[in-house]
CSV table of C-alpha atoms in Angstrom, one decimal:
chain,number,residue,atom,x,y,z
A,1,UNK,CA,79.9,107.8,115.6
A,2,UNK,CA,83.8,108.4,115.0
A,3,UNK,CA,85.4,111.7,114.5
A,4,UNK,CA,86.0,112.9,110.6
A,5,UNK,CA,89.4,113.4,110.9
A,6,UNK,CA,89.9,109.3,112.3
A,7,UNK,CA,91.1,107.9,115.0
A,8,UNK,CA,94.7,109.2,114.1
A,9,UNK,CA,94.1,112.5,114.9
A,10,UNK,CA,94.0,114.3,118.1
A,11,UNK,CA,94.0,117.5,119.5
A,12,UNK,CA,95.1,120.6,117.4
A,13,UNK,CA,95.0,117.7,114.3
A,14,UNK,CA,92.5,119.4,112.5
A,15,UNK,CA,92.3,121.9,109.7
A,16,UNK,CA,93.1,124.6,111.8
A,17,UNK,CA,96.6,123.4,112.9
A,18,UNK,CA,99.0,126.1,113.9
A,19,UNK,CA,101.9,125.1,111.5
A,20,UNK,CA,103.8,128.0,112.6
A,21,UNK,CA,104.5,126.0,116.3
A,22,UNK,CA,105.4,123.0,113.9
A,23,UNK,CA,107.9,125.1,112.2
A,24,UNK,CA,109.3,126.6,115.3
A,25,UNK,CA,110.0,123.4,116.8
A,26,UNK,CA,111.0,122.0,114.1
A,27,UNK,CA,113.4,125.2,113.7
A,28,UNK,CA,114.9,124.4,117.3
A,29,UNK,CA,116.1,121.2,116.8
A,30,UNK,CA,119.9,120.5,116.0
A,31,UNK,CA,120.5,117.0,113.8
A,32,UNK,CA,123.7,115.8,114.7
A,33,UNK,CA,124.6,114.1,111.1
A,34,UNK,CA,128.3,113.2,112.6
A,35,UNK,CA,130.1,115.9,110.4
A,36,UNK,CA,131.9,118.9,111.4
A,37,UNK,CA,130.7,122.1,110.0
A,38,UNK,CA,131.2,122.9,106.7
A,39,UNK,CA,134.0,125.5,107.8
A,40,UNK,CA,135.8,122.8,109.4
A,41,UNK,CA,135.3,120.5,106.5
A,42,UNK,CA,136.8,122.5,104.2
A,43,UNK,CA,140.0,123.6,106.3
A,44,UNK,CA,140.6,119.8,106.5
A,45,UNK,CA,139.9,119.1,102.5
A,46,UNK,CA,142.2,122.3,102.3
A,47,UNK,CA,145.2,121.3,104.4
A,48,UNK,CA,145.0,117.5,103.1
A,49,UNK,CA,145.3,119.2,99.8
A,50,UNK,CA,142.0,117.5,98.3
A,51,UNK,CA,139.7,118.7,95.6
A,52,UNK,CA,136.1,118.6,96.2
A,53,UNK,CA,136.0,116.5,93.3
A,54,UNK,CA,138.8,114.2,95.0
A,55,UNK,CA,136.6,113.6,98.0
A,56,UNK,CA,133.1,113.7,96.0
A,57,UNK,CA,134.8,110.6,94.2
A,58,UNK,CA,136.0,108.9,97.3
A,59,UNK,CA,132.5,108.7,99.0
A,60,UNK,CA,130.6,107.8,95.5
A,61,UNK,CA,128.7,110.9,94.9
A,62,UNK,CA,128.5,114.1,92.3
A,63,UNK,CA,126.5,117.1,91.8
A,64,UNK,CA,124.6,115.3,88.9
């Protein structure tokens, strides 16, 4: 007979998974979106002399 928790499963799948190793690997992982940092975002929305609002409207989204 199969396992309860299916054939999906394997070890450290079950109920008693340590989410807090999930978390901190999750945690060490950088996503490289292709943006600068914010920081660097905004000294270039500042020196083109841009509004949020003027950008927000250029890429087609709002804070709706």
């Amino acid at each position: 007979m199969g396992s309860e928790m299916g054939p999906e499963a394997g070890p450290g799948m079950g109920p008693g998974m340590d989410f807090d190793a999930v978390d901190a690997l999750l945690a060490s992982v950088t996503i490289d979106d292709g943006l600068p940092q914010p920081a660097e975002r905004r000294q270039l929305r500042h020196t083109a002399r841009l509004s949020q609002a003027q950008v927000a409207q250029a890429v087609g989204v709002s804070r709706e």
